[in-house]
Amino acid sequence: MPGTSAANIENRPQRVLPKILFLPFALAFLLLLFTGNALAEEEALIYKNARDRMVRTQIKSRGISDPATLRAMESVPRHLFVPEALVPHAYDDRPLPIGYGQTISQPYIVAYMTEIVQPKPQQRILEIGTGSGYQAAILAETGVSVYTVEIIPELAKNASERLSRLGYGGIQVKSGDGYFGWEKYAPYDAIVVTAAAEYIPPPLLVQLKDGGRMVIPVGSPFFVQTLMLVEKHGKETVTHSLMPVRFVPFRRAE
Ligand code: SAH
């Protein structure tokens, strides 16, 4: 009937009961939200403490002193770069498996390789061997632009997604054979190679800026290798042996 609908609405029994019932639910929801947040904050604090301890006992104590490197190691959540089952070991003084037969390097080695290439804001750094993306995130935290190449497509995809999720979307990840570097963004101020090669891939030297620095483990796979620092001065390269290390092998695309 025309004209009666407004009156009908007015006369409808008020929905007082459901509104009252809603109140405890809303309160419970807010409480959950609050405790959820509090728990998340507490968890973040626990990991922050673990990171600070890691930096103190494994990194500063072994002589790493570059402030940018130390700040990066204190801030990147390493526990979000390891498989879930290994989260309790994320800040241990050792490498950890990340699947596909690969590893995330020991925290000290990541810090050492970062400090040795002397990253400065606005520089471009190429990493070969993205793996979990952790070393790339550490480099990015120092203010450089990071380009990273990974030969195992699944690792490249996972790392790229993880880096975006954690706010490192500026890092460019490419799936491919890092032997050839990444011509598109060359030359680089520094190159960090995180897999052990039998020799220094010549394309990487070409893509290194004059005055640039490359750090690379060189030696036979499955044996102790030598971490080398390579400095490029025009056509000359100067290499320094830094320390014995053990990295996963540098592979070649078939
Ligand atoms: N930087 C990594 C550690 C990765 S371990 C991290 O922070 O987690 C070394 C990685 O190098 C492995 O993921 C391996 O698949 C990759 N790799 C080996 N040979 C490669 C090549 N020729 N090009 C690109 N990546 C390579």
mmCIF file of C-alpha atoms and ligand atoms in Angstrom:
data_model
loop_
_atom_site.group_PDB
_atom_site.id
_atom_site.type_symbol
_atom_site.label_atom_id
_atom_site.label_comp_id
_atom_site.label_asym_id
_atom_site.label_seq_id
_atom_site.Cartn_x
_atom_site.Cartn_y
_atom_site.Cartn_z
ATOM 1 C CA MET A 1 0.000 0.000 0.000
ATOM 2 C CA PRO A 2 1.428 3.281 -0.983
ATOM 3 C CA GLY A 3 2.297 5.674 1.810
ATOM 4 C CA THR A 4 2.439 3.069 4.557
ATOM 5 C CA SER A 5 5.975 1.873 4.245
ATOM 6 C CA ALA A 6 7.481 4.646 6.373
ATOM 7 C CA ALA A 7 5.015 3.997 9.145
ATOM 8 C CA ASN A 8 5.724 0.319 8.919
ATOM 9 C CA ILE A 9 9.397 0.903 9.437
ATOM 10 C CA GLU A 10 8.688 3.186 12.373
ATOM 11 C CA ASN A 11 6.476 0.576 13.959
ATOM 12 C CA ARG A 12 8.903 -2.288 13.515
ATOM 13 C CA PRO A 13 10.073 -3.705 16.878
ATOM 14 C CA GLN A 14 13.362 -2.057 17.696
ATOM 15 C CA ARG A 15 16.433 -4.303 17.236
ATOM 16 C CA VAL A 16 17.607 -3.580 20.772
ATOM 17 C CA LEU A 17 18.450 -7.149 21.673
ATOM 18 C CA PRO A 18 20.851 -7.869 18.794
ATOM 19 C CA LYS A 19 22.610 -4.557 19.446
ATOM 20 C CA ILE A 20 23.162 -5.481 23.076
ATOM 21 C CA LEU A 21 24.348 -8.918 22.061
ATOM 22 C CA PHE A 22 26.777 -7.327 19.657
ATOM 23 C CA LEU A 23 28.529 -5.434 22.451
ATOM 24 C CA PRO A 24 30.333 -8.381 24.113
ATOM 25 C CA PHE A 25 31.395 -9.622 20.693
ATOM 26 C CA ALA A 26 32.825 -6.236 19.818
ATOM 27 C CA LEU A 27 34.630 -6.086 23.145
ATOM 28 C CA ALA A 28 35.987 -9.606 22.704
ATOM 29 C CA PHE A 29 37.137 -8.689 19.201
ATOM 30 C CA LEU A 30 38.902 -5.558 20.434
ATOM 31 C CA LEU A 31 40.506 -7.535 23.252
ATOM 32 C CA LEU A 32 41.719 -10.156 20.768
ATOM 33 C CA LEU A 33 43.046 -7.447 18.509
ATOM 34 C CA PHE A 34 44.809 -5.814 21.425
ATOM 35 C CA THR A 35 46.349 -9.030 22.798
ATOM 36 C CA GLY A 36 47.184 -10.097 19.239
ATOM 37 C CA ASN A 37 49.059 -6.845 18.740
ATOM 38 C CA ALA A 38 50.708 -7.108 22.126
ATOM 39 C CA LEU A 39 51.831 -10.652 21.288
ATOM 40 C CA ALA A 40 53.167 -9.581 17.903
ATOM 41 C CA GLU A 41 55.038 -6.712 19.553
ATOM 42 C CA GLU A 42 56.458 -9.037 22.178
ATOM 43 C CA GLU A 43 57.528 -11.478 19.465
ATOM 44 C CA ALA A 44 59.171 -8.679 17.465
ATOM 45 C CA LEU A 45 61.037 -7.629 20.612
ATOM 46 C CA ILE A 46 62.272 -11.181 21.211
ATOM 47 C CA TYR A 47 63.698 -11.339 17.677
ATOM 48 C CA LYS A 48 65.161 -7.838 17.993
ATOM 49 C CA ASN A 49 66.963 -8.941 21.152
ATOM 50 C CA ALA A 50 68.217 -12.070 19.359
ATOM 51 C CA ARG A 51 69.532 -9.867 16.544
ATOM 52 C CA ASP A 52 71.240 -7.439 18.888
ATOM 53 C CA ARG A 53 72.894 -10.394 20.642
ATOM 54 C CA MET A 54 73.943 -11.839 17.265
ATOM 55 C CA VAL A 55 75.562 -8.536 16.282
ATOM 56 C CA ARG A 56 77.324 -8.206 19.632
ATOM 57 C CA THR A 57 78.609 -11.762 20.006
ATOM 58 C CA GLN A 58 79.197 -12.885 16.405
ATOM 59 C CA ILE A 59 79.860 -9.752 14.412
ATOM 60 C CA LYS A 60 81.264 -6.828 16.424
ATOM 61 C CA SER A 61 83.312 -9.239 18.522
ATOM 62 C CA ARG A 62 85.007 -10.511 15.334
ATOM 63 C CA GLY A 63 86.007 -7.065 14.188
ATOM 64 C CA ILE A 64 83.179 -5.809 11.939
ATOM 65 C CA SER A 65 82.903 -2.080 12.665
ATOM 66 C CA ASP A 66 81.291 -0.363 9.649
ATOM 67 C CA PRO A 67 78.241 1.419 11.154
ATOM 68 C CA ALA A 68 76.036 0.897 8.063
ATOM 69 C CA THR A 69 76.769 -2.845 8.055
ATOM 70 C CA LEU A 70 76.083 -3.167 11.782
ATOM 71 C CA ARG A 71 72.835 -1.191 11.483
ATOM 72 C CA ALA A 72 71.694 -3.422 8.611
ATOM 73 C CA MET A 73 72.488 -6.606 10.549
ATOM 74 C CA GLU A 74 70.547 -5.225 13.521
ATOM 75 C CA SER A 75 67.471 -4.436 11.490
ATOM 76 C CA VAL A 76 66.860 -7.152 8.841
ATOM 77 C CA PRO A 77 64.587 -9.874 10.316
ATOM 78 C CA ARG A 78 66.742 -12.913 9.446
ATOM 79 C CA HIS A 79 64.101 -15.259 10.947
ATOM 80 C CA LEU A 80 61.800 -14.361 8.056
ATOM 81 C CA PHE A 81 64.389 -15.573 5.507
ATOM 82 C CA VAL A 82 64.684 -19.173 6.792
ATOM 83 C CA PRO A 83 62.251 -22.100 6.517
ATOM 84 C CA GLU A 84 59.630 -22.093 9.290
ATOM 85 C CA ALA A 85 61.079 -25.149 11.034
ATOM 86 C CA LEU A 86 64.447 -23.378 11.396
ATOM 87 C CA VAL A 87 63.121 -20.072 12.777
ATOM 88 C CA PRO A 88 64.375 -20.922 16.308
ATOM 89 C CA HIS A 89 67.895 -21.229 14.822
ATOM 90 C CA ALA A 90 67.731 -18.143 12.602
ATOM 91 C CA TYR A 91 70.214 -16.165 14.728
ATOM 92 C CA ASP A 92 72.627 -19.069 15.348
ATOM 93 C CA ASP A 93 76.273 -18.662 14.388
ATOM 94 C CA ARG A 94 76.025 -20.839 11.257
ATOM 95 C CA PRO A 95 74.589 -21.194 7.769
ATOM 96 C CA LEU A 96 71.160 -22.852 7.460
ATOM 97 C CA PRO A 97 69.534 -24.876 4.676
ATOM 98 C CA ILE A 98 66.944 -22.988 2.590
ATOM 99 C CA GLY A 99 65.837 -25.852 0.323
ATOM 100 C CA TYR A 100 67.005 -26.950 -3.158
ATOM 101 C CA GLY A 101 70.344 -27.961 -1.608
ATOM 102 C CA GLN A 102 71.238 -24.290 -0.929
ATOM 103 C CA THR A 103 72.032 -22.357 2.237
ATOM 104 C CA ILE A 104 71.672 -18.904 3.772
ATOM 105 C CA SER A 105 75.197 -17.867 4.802
ATOM 106 C CA GLN A 106 76.362 -17.548 8.398
ATOM 107 C CA PRO A 107 75.531 -14.045 9.748
ATOM 108 C CA TYR A 108 79.206 -13.153 10.223
ATOM 109 C CA ILE A 109 80.027 -13.983 6.579
ATOM 110 C CA VAL A 110 77.106 -11.843 5.354
ATOM 111 C CA ALA A 111 78.330 -8.928 7.490
ATOM 112 C CA TYR A 112 81.944 -9.442 6.387
ATOM 113 C CA MET A 113 81.057 -9.478 2.683
ATOM 114 C CA THR A 114 78.926 -6.363 3.139
ATOM 115 C CA GLU A 115 81.628 -4.422 4.968
ATOM 116 C CA ILE A 116 84.395 -5.416 2.559
ATOM 117 C CA VAL A 117 82.636 -3.965 -0.527
ATOM 118 C CA GLN A 118 82.168 -0.643 1.326
ATOM 119 C CA PRO A 119 78.577 0.086 0.223
ATOM 120 C CA LYS A 120 77.644 3.769 -0.020
ATOM 121 C CA PRO A 121 74.150 5.223 -0.546
ATOM 122 C CA GLN A 122 73.163 5.630 -4.223
ATOM 123 C CA GLN A 123 75.654 2.999 -5.413
ATOM 124 C CA ARG A 124 74.622 0.002 -7.522
ATOM 125 C CA ILE A 125 75.569 -3.446 -6.275
ATOM 126 C CA LEU A 126 75.171 -6.743 -8.108
ATOM 127 C CA GLU A 127 74.752 -9.934 -6.122
ATOM 128 C CA ILE A 128 75.144 -13.370 -7.704
ATOM 129 C CA GLY A 129 73.245 -16.065 -5.776
ATOM 130 C CA THR A 130 70.062 -14.532 -4.330
ATOM 131 C CA GLY A 131 69.157 -17.666 -2.322
ATOM 132 C CA SER A 132 66.803 -16.484 0.428
ATOM 133 C CA GLY A 133 67.309 -12.794 -0.393
ATOM 134 C CA TYR A 134 68.905 -12.081 3.006
ATOM 135 C CA GLN A 135 72.262 -10.758 1.758
ATOM 136 C CA ALA A 136 70.381 -8.614 -0.782
ATOM 137 C CA ALA A 137 68.219 -7.121 2.001
ATOM 138 C CA ILE A 138 71.315 -6.384 4.118
ATOM 139 C CA LEU A 139 72.953 -4.596 1.185
ATOM 140 C CA ALA A 140 69.747 -2.644 0.474
ATOM 141 C CA GLU A 141 69.603 -1.487 4.106
ATOM 142 C CA THR A 142 72.907 0.338 3.571
ATOM 143 C CA GLY A 143 71.179 2.555 0.998
ATOM 144 C CA VAL A 144 72.489 1.023 -2.234
ATOM 145 C CA SER A 145 70.423 -0.202 -5.198
ATOM 146 C CA VAL A 146 70.627 -3.980 -5.343
ATOM 147 C CA TYR A 147 70.415 -6.212 -8.433
ATOM 148 C CA THR A 148 70.516 -9.918 -7.691
ATOM 149 C CA VAL A 149 70.604 -13.005 -9.918
ATOM 150 C CA GLU A 150 69.591 -16.539 -8.882
ATOM 151 C CA ILE A 151 69.954 -19.650 -11.037
ATOM 152 C CA ILE A 152 67.203 -21.719 -9.341
ATOM 153 C CA PRO A 153 63.896 -20.228 -10.590
ATOM 154 C CA GLU A 154 61.871 -21.261 -7.496
ATOM 155 C CA LEU A 155 64.376 -19.577 -5.165
ATOM 156 C CA ALA A 156 64.367 -16.444 -7.321
ATOM 157 C CA LYS A 157 60.554 -16.309 -7.233
ATOM 158 C CA ASN A 158 60.328 -16.948 -3.472
ATOM 159 C CA ALA A 159 63.030 -14.400 -2.689
ATOM 160 C CA SER A 160 61.426 -11.784 -4.890
ATOM 161 C CA GLU A 161 58.044 -12.262 -3.184
ATOM 162 C CA ARG A 162 59.599 -12.286 0.282
ATOM 163 C CA LEU A 163 61.597 -9.123 -0.393
ATOM 164 C CA SER A 164 58.497 -7.266 -1.648
ATOM 165 C CA ARG A 165 56.472 -8.451 1.349
ATOM 166 C CA LEU A 166 59.118 -7.184 3.761
ATOM 167 C CA GLY A 167 59.378 -3.782 2.129
ATOM 168 C CA TYR A 168 62.451 -4.403 -0.040
ATOM 169 C CA GLY A 169 60.510 -4.067 -3.278
ATOM 170 C CA GLY A 170 63.275 -1.879 -4.722
ATOM 171 C CA ILE A 171 65.589 -4.889 -5.018
ATOM 172 C CA GLN A 172 65.600 -6.250 -8.572
ATOM 173 C CA VAL A 173 65.665 -10.057 -8.716
ATOM 174 C CA LYS A 174 66.404 -11.984 -11.897
ATOM 175 C CA SER A 175 66.265 -15.713 -12.500
ATOM 176 C CA GLY A 176 69.215 -16.807 -14.624
ATOM 177 C CA ASP A 177 72.876 -17.823 -14.760
ATOM 178 C CA GLY A 178 74.840 -15.196 -12.843
ATOM 179 C CA TYR A 179 78.019 -16.152 -14.727
ATOM 180 C CA PHE A 180 76.945 -13.496 -17.223
ATOM 181 C CA GLY A 181 76.191 -10.885 -14.556
ATOM 182 C CA TRP A 182 73.331 -8.507 -15.360
ATOM 183 C CA GLU A 183 74.370 -6.392 -18.295
ATOM 184 C CA LYS A 184 71.289 -4.157 -18.213
ATOM 185 C CA TYR A 185 72.285 -2.258 -15.045
ATOM 186 C CA ALA A 186 76.091 -2.477 -15.413
ATOM 187 C CA PRO A 187 78.570 -1.142 -14.483
ATOM 188 C CA TYR A 188 78.372 -1.864 -10.750
ATOM 189 C CA ASP A 189 80.204 -0.181 -7.898
ATOM 190 C CA ALA A 190 80.518 -3.592 -6.271
ATOM 191 C CA ILE A 191 79.733 -7.246 -6.947
ATOM 192 C CA VAL A 192 79.036 -9.814 -4.221
ATOM 193 C CA VAL A 193 79.177 -13.463 -5.293
ATOM 194 C CA THR A 194 77.697 -15.903 -2.768
ATOM 195 C CA ALA A 195 78.510 -19.229 -4.498
ATOM 196 C CA ALA A 196 82.011 -20.686 -4.894
ATOM 197 C CA ALA A 197 83.429 -20.413 -8.409
ATOM 198 C CA GLU A 198 86.552 -22.172 -9.706
ATOM 199 C CA TYR A 199 87.616 -18.921 -11.308
ATOM 200 C CA ILE A 200 86.324 -15.359 -11.510
ATOM 201 C CA PRO A 201 83.723 -15.208 -14.302
ATOM 202 C CA PRO A 202 85.145 -12.714 -16.849
ATOM 203 C CA PRO A 203 81.749 -11.041 -17.561
ATOM 204 C CA LEU A 204 81.588 -10.012 -13.896
ATOM 205 C CA LEU A 205 84.949 -8.259 -14.133
ATOM 206 C CA VAL A 206 83.752 -6.427 -17.239
ATOM 207 C CA GLN A 207 80.600 -5.256 -15.419
ATOM 208 C CA LEU A 208 82.564 -3.974 -12.412
ATOM 209 C CA LYS A 209 83.175 -0.207 -12.403
ATOM 210 C CA ASP A 210 86.672 1.130 -12.592
ATOM 211 C CA GLY A 211 87.667 1.419 -8.929
ATOM 212 C CA GLY A 212 84.958 -1.108 -8.009
ATOM 213 C CA ARG A 213 85.255 -4.022 -5.601
ATOM 214 C CA MET A 214 84.152 -7.631 -5.978
ATOM 215 C CA VAL A 215 84.056 -10.225 -3.219
ATOM 216 C CA ILE A 216 83.917 -13.850 -4.349
ATOM 217 C CA PRO A 217 84.684 -17.280 -2.897
ATOM 218 C CA VAL A 218 87.107 -19.017 -5.260
ATOM 219 C CA GLY A 219 88.040 -22.694 -5.202
ATOM 220 C CA SER A 220 86.839 -26.211 -5.753
ATOM 221 C CA PRO A 221 83.283 -26.989 -4.804
ATOM 222 C CA PHE A 222 82.892 -29.217 -1.732
ATOM 223 C CA PHE A 223 86.332 -28.170 -0.406
ATOM 224 C CA VAL A 224 87.504 -25.180 1.546
ATOM 225 C CA GLN A 225 87.624 -22.155 -0.731
ATOM 226 C CA THR A 226 89.256 -18.753 -0.388
ATOM 227 C CA LEU A 227 87.219 -15.596 -0.080
ATOM 228 C CA MET A 228 88.842 -13.112 -2.462
ATOM 229 C CA LEU A 229 88.586 -9.359 -2.795
ATOM 230 C CA VAL A 230 89.080 -8.160 -6.364
ATOM 231 C CA GLU A 231 89.761 -4.474 -7.038
ATOM 232 C CA LYS A 232 89.543 -3.199 -10.576
ATOM 233 C CA HIS A 233 91.917 -0.426 -11.639
ATOM 234 C CA GLY A 234 91.497 0.139 -15.362
ATOM 235 C CA LYS A 235 92.808 -2.965 -17.102
ATOM 236 C CA GLU A 236 94.564 -4.107 -13.932
ATOM 237 C CA THR A 237 92.948 -6.153 -11.206
ATOM 238 C CA VAL A 238 94.381 -6.544 -7.744
ATOM 239 C CA THR A 239 93.249 -9.573 -5.763
ATOM 240 C CA HIS A 240 93.570 -10.193 -2.044
ATOM 241 C CA SER A 241 92.951 -13.513 -0.266
ATOM 242 C CA LEU A 242 90.768 -12.772 2.740
ATOM 243 C CA MET A 243 89.951 -16.026 4.540
ATOM 244 C CA PRO A 244 89.087 -19.674 4.077
ATOM 245 C CA VAL A 245 85.351 -20.229 3.572
ATOM 246 C CA ARG A 246 82.858 -22.900 2.535
ATOM 247 C CA PHE A 247 80.166 -21.919 0.072
ATOM 248 C CA VAL A 248 77.756 -23.929 -2.073
ATOM 249 C CA PRO A 249 79.058 -24.399 -5.644
ATOM 250 C CA PHE A 250 78.613 -21.848 -8.398
ATOM 251 C CA ARG A 251 76.483 -23.722 -10.911
ATOM 252 C CA ARG A 252 76.121 -23.263 -14.630
ATOM 253 C CA ALA A 253 72.899 -23.313 -16.605
ATOM 254 C CA GLU A 254 72.651 -26.480 -18.732
HETATM 255 N N1 SAH B 1 73.045 -14.892 -0.703
HETATM 256 C C1 SAH B 1 72.193 -15.984 -0.302
HETATM 257 C C2 SAH B 1 72.988 -17.254 -0.113
HETATM 258 C C3 SAH B 1 72.713 -18.113 -1.216
HETATM 259 S S1 SAH B 1 73.625 -19.617 -1.384
HETATM 260 C C4 SAH B 1 71.367 -15.648 0.905
HETATM 261 O O1 SAH B 1 71.579 -14.575 1.507
HETATM 262 O O2 SAH B 1 70.478 -16.422 1.260
HETATM 263 C C5 SAH B 1 74.158 -19.409 -3.050
HETATM 264 C C6 SAH B 1 73.084 -19.267 -4.084
HETATM 265 O O3 SAH B 1 73.756 -19.121 -5.335
HETATM 266 C C7 SAH B 1 72.175 -20.466 -4.227
HETATM 267 O O4 SAH B 1 70.850 -20.072 -4.082
HETATM 268 C C8 SAH B 1 72.451 -20.974 -5.646
HETATM 269 O O5 SAH B 1 71.334 -21.498 -6.301
HETATM 270 C C9 SAH B 1 72.956 -19.710 -6.330
HETATM 271 N N2 SAH B 1 73.779 -19.914 -7.526
HETATM 272 C C10 SAH B 1 74.687 -20.872 -7.769
HETATM 273 N N3 SAH B 1 75.247 -20.712 -8.992
HETATM 274 C C11 SAH B 1 74.646 -19.609 -9.533
HETATM 275 C C12 SAH B 1 74.770 -18.937 -10.774
HETATM 276 N N4 SAH B 1 75.589 -19.357 -11.754
HETATM 277 N N5 SAH B 1 74.014 -17.839 -10.994
HETATM 278 C C13 SAH B 1 73.146 -17.393 -10.047
HETATM 279 N N6 SAH B 1 72.978 -18.007 -8.853
HETATM 280 C C14 SAH B 1 73.722 -19.093 -8.594
#
